[in-house]
Coordinates of C-alpha atoms and ligand atoms in Angstrom, one line a residue:
X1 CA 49.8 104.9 60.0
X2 CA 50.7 107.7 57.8
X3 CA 50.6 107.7 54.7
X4 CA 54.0 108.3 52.6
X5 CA 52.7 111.4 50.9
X6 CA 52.4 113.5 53.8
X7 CA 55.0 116.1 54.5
X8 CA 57.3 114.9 56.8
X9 CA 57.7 116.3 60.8
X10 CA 61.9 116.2 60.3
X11 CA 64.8 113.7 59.4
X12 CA 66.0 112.1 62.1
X13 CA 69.4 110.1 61.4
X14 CA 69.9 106.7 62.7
X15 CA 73.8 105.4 62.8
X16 CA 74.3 101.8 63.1
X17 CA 77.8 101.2 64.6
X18 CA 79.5 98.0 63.0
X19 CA 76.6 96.2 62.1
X20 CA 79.2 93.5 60.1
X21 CA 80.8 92.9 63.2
X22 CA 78.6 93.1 65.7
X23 CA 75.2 92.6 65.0
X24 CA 74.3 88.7 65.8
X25 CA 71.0 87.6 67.1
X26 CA 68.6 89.7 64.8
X27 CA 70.1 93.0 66.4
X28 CA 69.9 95.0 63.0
X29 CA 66.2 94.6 63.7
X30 CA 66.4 97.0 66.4
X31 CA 67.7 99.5 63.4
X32 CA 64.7 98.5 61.1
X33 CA 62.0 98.7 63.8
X34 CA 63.5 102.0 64.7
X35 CA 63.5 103.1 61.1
X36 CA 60.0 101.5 60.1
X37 CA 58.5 103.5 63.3
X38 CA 59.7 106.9 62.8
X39 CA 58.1 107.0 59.2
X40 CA 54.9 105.7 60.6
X41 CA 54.8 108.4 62.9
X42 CA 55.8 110.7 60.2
X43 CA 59.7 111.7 60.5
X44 CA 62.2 110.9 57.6
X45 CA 64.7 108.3 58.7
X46 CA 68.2 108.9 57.7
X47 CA 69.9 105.4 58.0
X48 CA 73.7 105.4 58.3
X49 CA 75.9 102.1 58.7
X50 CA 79.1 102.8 60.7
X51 CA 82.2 100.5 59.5
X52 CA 85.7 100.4 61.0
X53 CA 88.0 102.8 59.1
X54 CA 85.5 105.5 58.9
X55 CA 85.0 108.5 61.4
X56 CA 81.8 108.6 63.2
X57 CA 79.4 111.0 62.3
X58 CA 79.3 113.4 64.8
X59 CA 75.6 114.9 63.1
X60 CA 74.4 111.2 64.7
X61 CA 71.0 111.4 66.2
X62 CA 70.4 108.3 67.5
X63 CA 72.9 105.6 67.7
X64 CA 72.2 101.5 68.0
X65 CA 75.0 98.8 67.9
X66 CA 74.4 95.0 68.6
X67 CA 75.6 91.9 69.8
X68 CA 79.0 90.4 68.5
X69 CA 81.6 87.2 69.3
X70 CA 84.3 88.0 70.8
X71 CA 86.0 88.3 67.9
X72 CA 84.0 91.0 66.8
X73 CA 84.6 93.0 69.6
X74 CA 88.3 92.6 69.2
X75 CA 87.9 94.0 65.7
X76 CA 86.3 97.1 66.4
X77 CA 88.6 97.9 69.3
X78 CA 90.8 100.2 67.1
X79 CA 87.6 102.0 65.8
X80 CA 86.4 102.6 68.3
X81 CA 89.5 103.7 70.6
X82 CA 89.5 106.3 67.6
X83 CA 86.1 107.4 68.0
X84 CA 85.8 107.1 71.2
X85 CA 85.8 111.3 71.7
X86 CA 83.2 111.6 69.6
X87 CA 80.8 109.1 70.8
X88 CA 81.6 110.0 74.3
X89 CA 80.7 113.7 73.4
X90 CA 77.5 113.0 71.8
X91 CA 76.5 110.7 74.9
X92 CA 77.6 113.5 77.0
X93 CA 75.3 116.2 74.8
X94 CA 72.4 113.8 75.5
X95 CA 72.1 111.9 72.2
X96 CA 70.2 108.6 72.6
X97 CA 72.2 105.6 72.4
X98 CA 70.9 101.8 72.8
X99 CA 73.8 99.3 73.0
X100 CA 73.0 95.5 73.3
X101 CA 75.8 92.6 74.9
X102 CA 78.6 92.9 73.2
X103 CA 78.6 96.7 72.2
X104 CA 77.0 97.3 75.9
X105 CA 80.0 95.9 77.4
X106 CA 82.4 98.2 75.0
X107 CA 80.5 101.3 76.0
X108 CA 81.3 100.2 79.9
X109 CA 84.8 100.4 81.5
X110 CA 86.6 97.0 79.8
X111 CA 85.7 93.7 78.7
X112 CA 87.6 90.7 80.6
X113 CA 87.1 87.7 77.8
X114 CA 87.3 84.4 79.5
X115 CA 91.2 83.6 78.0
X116 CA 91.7 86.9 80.1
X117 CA 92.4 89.2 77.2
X118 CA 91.2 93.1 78.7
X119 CA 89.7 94.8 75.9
X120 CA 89.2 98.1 77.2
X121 CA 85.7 99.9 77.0
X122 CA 84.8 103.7 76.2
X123 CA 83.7 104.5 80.1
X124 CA 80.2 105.7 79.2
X125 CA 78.7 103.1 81.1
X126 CA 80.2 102.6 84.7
X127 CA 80.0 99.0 84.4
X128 CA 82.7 96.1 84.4
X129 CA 82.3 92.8 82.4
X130 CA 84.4 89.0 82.8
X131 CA 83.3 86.4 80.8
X132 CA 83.1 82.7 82.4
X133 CA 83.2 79.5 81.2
X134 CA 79.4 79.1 82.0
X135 CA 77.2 81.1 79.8
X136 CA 73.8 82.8 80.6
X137 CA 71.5 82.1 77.9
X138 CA 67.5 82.3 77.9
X139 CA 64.5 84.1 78.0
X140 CA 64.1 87.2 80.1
X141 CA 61.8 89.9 81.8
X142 CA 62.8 92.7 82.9
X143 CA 60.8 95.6 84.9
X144 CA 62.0 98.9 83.7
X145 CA 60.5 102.3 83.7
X146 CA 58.6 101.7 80.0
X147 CA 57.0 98.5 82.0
X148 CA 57.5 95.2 81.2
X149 CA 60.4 94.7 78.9
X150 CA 61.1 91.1 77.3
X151 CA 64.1 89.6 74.9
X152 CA 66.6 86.9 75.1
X153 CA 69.9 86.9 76.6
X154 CA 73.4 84.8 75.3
X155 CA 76.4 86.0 76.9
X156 CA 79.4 84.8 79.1
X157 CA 79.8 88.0 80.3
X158 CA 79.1 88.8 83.9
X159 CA 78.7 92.5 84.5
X160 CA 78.7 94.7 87.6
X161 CA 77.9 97.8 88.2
X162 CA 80.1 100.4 89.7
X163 CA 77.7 101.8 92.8
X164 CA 76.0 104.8 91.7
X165 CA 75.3 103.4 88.0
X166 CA 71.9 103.0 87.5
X167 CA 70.5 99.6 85.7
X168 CA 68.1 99.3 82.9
X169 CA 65.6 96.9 84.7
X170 CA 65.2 94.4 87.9
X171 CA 65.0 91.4 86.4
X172 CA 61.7 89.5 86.7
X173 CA 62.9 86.3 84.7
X174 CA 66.6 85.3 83.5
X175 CA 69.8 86.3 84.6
X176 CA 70.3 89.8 83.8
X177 CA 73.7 91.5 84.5
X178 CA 75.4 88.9 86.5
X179 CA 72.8 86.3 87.4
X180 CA 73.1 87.5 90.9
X181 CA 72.0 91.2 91.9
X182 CA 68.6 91.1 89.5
X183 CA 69.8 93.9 87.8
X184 CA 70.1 94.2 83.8
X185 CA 71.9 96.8 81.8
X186 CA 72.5 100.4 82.5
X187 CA 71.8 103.6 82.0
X188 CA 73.1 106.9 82.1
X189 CA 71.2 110.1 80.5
X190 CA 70.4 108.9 77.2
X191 CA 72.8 106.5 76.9
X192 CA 71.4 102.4 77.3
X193 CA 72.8 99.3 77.3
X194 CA 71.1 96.1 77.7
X195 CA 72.3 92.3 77.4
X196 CA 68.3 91.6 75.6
X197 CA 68.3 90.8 72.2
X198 CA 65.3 89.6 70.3
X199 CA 65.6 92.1 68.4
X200 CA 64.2 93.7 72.0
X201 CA 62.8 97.3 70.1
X202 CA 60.1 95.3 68.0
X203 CA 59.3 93.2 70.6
X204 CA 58.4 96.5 73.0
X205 CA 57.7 99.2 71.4
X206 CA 57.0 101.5 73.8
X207 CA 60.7 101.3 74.9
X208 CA 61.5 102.3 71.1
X209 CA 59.0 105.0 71.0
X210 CA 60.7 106.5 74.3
X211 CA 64.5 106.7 72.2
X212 CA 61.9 108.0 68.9
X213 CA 60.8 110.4 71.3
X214 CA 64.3 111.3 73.1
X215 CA 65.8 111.7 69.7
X216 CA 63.2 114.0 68.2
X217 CA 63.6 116.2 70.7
X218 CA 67.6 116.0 71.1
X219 CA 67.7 116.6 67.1
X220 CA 64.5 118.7 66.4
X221 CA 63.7 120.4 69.6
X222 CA 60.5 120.4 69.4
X223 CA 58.1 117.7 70.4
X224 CA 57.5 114.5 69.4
X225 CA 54.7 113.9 67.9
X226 CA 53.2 110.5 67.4
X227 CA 51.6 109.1 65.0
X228 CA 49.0 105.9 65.1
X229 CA 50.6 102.7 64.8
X230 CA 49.1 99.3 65.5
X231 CA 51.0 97.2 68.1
X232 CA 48.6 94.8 68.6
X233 CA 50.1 91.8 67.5
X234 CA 53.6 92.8 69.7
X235 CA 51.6 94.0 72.9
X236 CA 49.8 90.3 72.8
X237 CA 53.2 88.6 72.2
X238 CA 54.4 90.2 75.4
X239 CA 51.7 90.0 77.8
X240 CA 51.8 85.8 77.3
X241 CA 55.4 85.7 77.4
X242 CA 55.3 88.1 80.6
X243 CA 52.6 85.9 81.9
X244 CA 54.5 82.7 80.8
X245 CA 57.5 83.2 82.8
X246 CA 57.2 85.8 85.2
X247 CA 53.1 85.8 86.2
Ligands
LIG1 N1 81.0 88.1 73.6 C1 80.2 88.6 74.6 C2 79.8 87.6 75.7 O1 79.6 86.4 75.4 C3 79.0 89.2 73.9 C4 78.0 88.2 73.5 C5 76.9 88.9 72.7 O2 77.1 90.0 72.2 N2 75.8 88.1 72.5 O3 79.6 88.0 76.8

């Protein structure tokens, strides 16, 4: 790791959307691990926590938001109706983005809770969510283009994809998307959401380094450069839990 004296490669700022809100299930770790790695590989981590009220920074570099009740969602559906050109622009302009559950399904078309109340979505995602009385809640694997990814899904939202709109992973163990079609999440350009909490970037850090890398270059255009960090005691972690459920 570096050390903390050594001249830093850039500042790379990190936005956290409504992380009082919606941020359950250890989801501001994905924030912190993001934070933690960029400084270990040598860039200067700007950390900035979105609240409702507030316009959204449009000099965002990489963007993270979490899991949430229902509740939550409803009470960022203002904030985020008023943001909602920004945000789209900087997806469009091909600043990374990781959304997890309940911020995923906000970032798709709308949100169907299970009382039937529509809260509509931003459209960056082409995918559709209805919640259900039965919730999918467990352990899951997913096979995705940074290999094995692992976390822990709780929703009772059931997600489809519009065709065209590609997934995150196929999903090795759990229920992914919909418990039906294997898929799990989506992604478009440098936009991802993902139903895997966990927090799912310290458990697979090689999916973190790819947004690190993706937002370097997006904010810096240069590069990335890594630096050494010792994953060890994650990689291990994973392997047995891959092994575990899905071997
Ligand atoms: N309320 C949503 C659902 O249950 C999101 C849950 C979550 O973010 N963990 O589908």
């Amino acid at each position: 790791m570096s050390s903390s004296n050594t001249k830093s490669k850039g500042q790379i700022k990190v936005v956290h959307i409504y992380p009082r809100e919606m941020s359950i299930y250890g989801d501001l770790g994905n924030t912190r691990c993001l934070a933690s790695r960029l400084r270990w590989h040598g860039y200067e981590p700007l950390v900035h926590q979105h609240h409702p009220g507030n316009d959204f920074p449009t000099d965002a570099h990489l963007v993270l938001g979490g899991g949430g009740q229902d509740s939550g969602q409803a009470r960022v559906e203002d904030d985020l109706a008023h943001n909602a050109d920004v945000l789209r622009a900087l997806a469009a302009g091909g600043t990374p983005m990781l959304m997890i559950c309940g911020m995923y399904q906000l970032f798709g078309n709308a949100f169907i809770t299970v009382e039937g109340e529509r809260l509509p979505g931003m459209g960056i995602l082409d995918v559709t969510t209805q919640g259900n009385a039965k919730r999918m809640v467990g352990p899951v694997v997913l096979q995705t283009a940074y290999g094995d990814v692992i976390g822990y899904e709780n929703h009772s939202g059931s997600t489809q994809l519009a065709p065209g709109q590609q997934p995150f992973g196929t999903v090795k163990s759990g229920m992914g998307n919909n418990g039906t079609d294997k898929t799990e999440g989506a992604v478009t350009g440098n936009v991802f959401g993902s139903y895997l909490h966990g927090p799912v970037l310290p458990a697979n850090p090689s999916f973190a380094d790819a947004l690190i890398k993706l937002a370097v270059e997006h904010a810096l255009g240069e590069p990335f450069v890594s630096g050494r960090i010792d994953d060890e005691i994650a990689d291990q972690a994973r392997t047995r839990q891959v092994r575990r459920l899905a071997g």
